[in-house]
């Protein structure tokens, strides 16, 4: 597959992709707020800087984009067909980093959940899963 953008244009486009306040993250935040939960965002003093932290409950939530974090078996998480030699190791490194961050939080006494981008398309199921996680 050939990239339609020049390397410079692709670099600008990829540099503009943000890691905070993504649409899936905002959807999860709106849902938690509507459920009555109050939380903190992007706590840099915690391992991995979780996207959403509920200190009173000892819970941390990461909201992952399916492509960027290599969501197995997900249509949105399919590996790129272009530049496989770049994207394969990149996504694998992201997954390994995610596992290290979650493990460090658990060692520090936090309960950790990961919400995938594709899960925000079925909000009722996601709400039920988050209720179970937060009640545990």
Short mmCIF file of C-alpha atoms in Angstrom, two decimals:
data_model
loop_
_atom_site.label_atom_id
_atom_site.label_comp_id
_atom_site.label_asym_id
_atom_site.label_seq_id
_atom_site.Cartn_x
_atom_site.Cartn_y
_atom_site.Cartn_z
CA UNK A 1 0.00 0.00 0.00
CA UNK A 2 1.39 3.39 -0.98
CA UNK A 3 1.00 6.41 1.26
CA UNK A 4 -0.79 9.26 -0.50
CA UNK A 5 0.89 11.86 1.69
CA UNK A 6 4.45 13.07 1.46
CA UNK A 7 6.68 12.08 4.39
CA UNK A 8 6.57 15.66 5.68
CA UNK A 9 2.77 15.84 5.48
CA UNK A 10 2.44 12.43 7.17
CA UNK A 11 4.79 13.58 9.93
CA UNK A 12 2.70 16.72 10.55
CA UNK A 13 -0.49 14.66 10.60
CA UNK A 14 0.89 12.11 13.06
CA UNK A 15 2.38 14.83 15.28
CA UNK A 16 -1.10 16.36 15.59
CA UNK A 17 -2.54 13.17 17.09
CA UNK A 18 -3.09 13.93 20.74
CA UNK A 19 -2.87 11.62 23.71
CA UNK A 20 -5.27 13.50 25.98
CA UNK A 21 -8.92 14.45 25.65
CA UNK A 22 -9.57 12.02 22.80
CA UNK A 23 -13.16 11.33 21.76
CA UNK A 24 -13.22 7.90 23.49
CA UNK A 25 -11.74 9.40 26.66
CA UNK A 26 -14.30 12.21 26.69
CA UNK A 27 -17.11 9.67 26.22
CA UNK A 28 -15.91 7.65 29.21
CA UNK A 29 -15.53 10.78 31.32
CA UNK A 30 -19.07 11.94 30.45
CA UNK A 31 -20.42 8.51 31.35
CA UNK A 32 -18.63 8.35 34.70
CA UNK A 33 -19.75 11.87 35.56
CA UNK A 34 -23.37 11.03 34.70
CA UNK A 35 -23.07 7.95 36.94
CA UNK A 36 -22.15 10.27 39.82
CA UNK A 37 -18.43 9.57 39.99
CA UNK A 38 -15.89 12.32 40.43
CA UNK A 39 -12.36 11.79 39.24
CA UNK A 40 -8.98 13.30 38.45
CA UNK A 41 -7.35 13.35 35.04
CA UNK A 42 -3.86 12.36 33.94
CA UNK A 43 -2.25 12.13 37.38
CA UNK A 44 1.42 12.46 36.61
CA UNK A 45 2.41 11.34 40.11
CA UNK A 46 1.09 7.82 39.37
CA UNK A 47 2.89 5.21 37.27
CA UNK A 48 1.86 5.51 33.64
CA UNK A 49 -0.20 8.70 34.13
CA UNK A 50 -3.64 7.03 33.97
CA UNK A 51 -6.27 8.84 31.89
CA UNK A 52 -8.88 8.76 34.67
CA UNK A 53 -8.22 8.29 38.39
CA UNK A 54 -10.83 7.77 41.08
CA UNK A 55 -8.71 8.24 44.23
CA UNK A 56 -11.56 7.64 46.67
CA UNK A 57 -12.13 4.20 45.13
CA UNK A 58 -8.48 3.34 44.46
CA UNK A 59 -9.25 2.87 40.75
CA UNK A 60 -7.40 3.94 37.63
CA UNK A 61 -8.68 3.76 34.06
CA UNK A 62 -6.70 3.84 30.84
CA UNK A 63 -8.61 4.67 27.65
CA UNK A 64 -6.75 3.14 24.71
CA UNK A 65 -7.13 3.70 20.99
CA UNK A 66 -7.49 0.30 19.35
CA UNK A 67 -4.93 0.94 16.60
CA UNK A 68 -2.29 2.66 18.72
CA UNK A 69 -2.38 0.05 21.48
CA UNK A 70 -2.87 -3.03 19.30
CA UNK A 71 -6.29 -4.24 20.43
CA UNK A 72 -6.29 -7.96 19.59
CA UNK A 73 -9.21 -9.18 17.51
CA UNK A 74 -10.63 -5.71 16.96
CA UNK A 75 -11.42 -4.32 13.53
CA UNK A 76 -10.06 -0.92 14.58
CA UNK A 77 -6.89 -2.51 15.94
CA UNK A 78 -5.83 -4.23 12.74
CA UNK A 79 -2.16 -3.73 12.02
CA UNK A 80 -1.17 -1.33 9.28
CA UNK A 81 -0.35 -2.88 5.93
CA UNK A 82 2.14 -0.15 5.10
CA UNK A 83 5.52 0.15 6.81
CA UNK A 84 5.04 -3.11 8.68
CA UNK A 85 8.70 -3.02 9.74
CA UNK A 86 7.93 0.23 11.63
CA UNK A 87 4.41 -0.33 12.92
CA UNK A 88 4.87 -3.91 14.10
CA UNK A 89 7.60 -3.12 16.65
CA UNK A 90 5.98 0.25 17.50
CA UNK A 91 2.64 -1.31 18.47
CA UNK A 92 4.39 -4.19 20.27
CA UNK A 93 6.38 -1.67 22.31
CA UNK A 94 3.18 0.24 23.14
CA UNK A 95 1.55 -2.98 24.38
CA UNK A 96 4.58 -3.87 26.49
CA UNK A 97 4.66 -0.36 27.99
CA UNK A 98 0.92 -0.56 28.74
CA UNK A 99 1.43 -3.84 30.60
CA UNK A 100 4.33 -2.38 32.63
CA UNK A 101 2.28 0.71 33.56
CA UNK A 102 -0.72 -1.35 34.69
CA UNK A 103 1.50 -3.72 36.69
CA UNK A 104 3.23 -0.79 38.43
CA UNK A 105 -0.14 0.70 39.39
CA UNK A 106 -1.34 -2.64 40.74
CA UNK A 107 1.85 -3.00 42.81
CA UNK A 108 1.11 0.46 44.22
CA UNK A 109 -2.30 -0.78 45.37
CA UNK A 110 -4.53 0.53 42.57
CA UNK A 111 -7.18 -1.42 40.66
CA UNK A 112 -6.73 -0.87 36.94
CA UNK A 113 -9.13 -1.09 34.00
CA UNK A 114 -8.53 -0.53 30.31
CA UNK A 115 -11.32 0.82 28.14
CA UNK A 116 -10.82 0.30 24.42
CA UNK A 117 -11.93 2.80 21.81
CA UNK A 118 -14.27 0.22 20.23
CA UNK A 119 -16.06 -0.27 23.57
CA UNK A 120 -17.28 3.33 23.48
CA UNK A 121 -19.52 2.36 20.56
CA UNK A 122 -21.69 0.27 22.90
CA UNK A 123 -22.15 2.58 25.83
CA UNK A 124 -24.70 0.42 27.69
CA UNK A 125 -22.31 -2.52 27.83
CA UNK A 126 -19.44 -0.24 28.79
CA UNK A 127 -21.50 1.38 31.56
CA UNK A 128 -22.29 -2.05 33.02
CA UNK A 129 -18.63 -3.08 32.88
CA UNK A 130 -17.48 0.15 34.56
CA UNK A 131 -20.16 -0.21 37.27
CA UNK A 132 -18.86 -3.70 38.05
CA UNK A 133 -15.25 -2.47 38.08
CA UNK A 134 -16.01 0.47 40.34
CA UNK A 135 -18.18 -1.56 42.73
CA UNK A 136 -15.53 -4.28 43.20
#
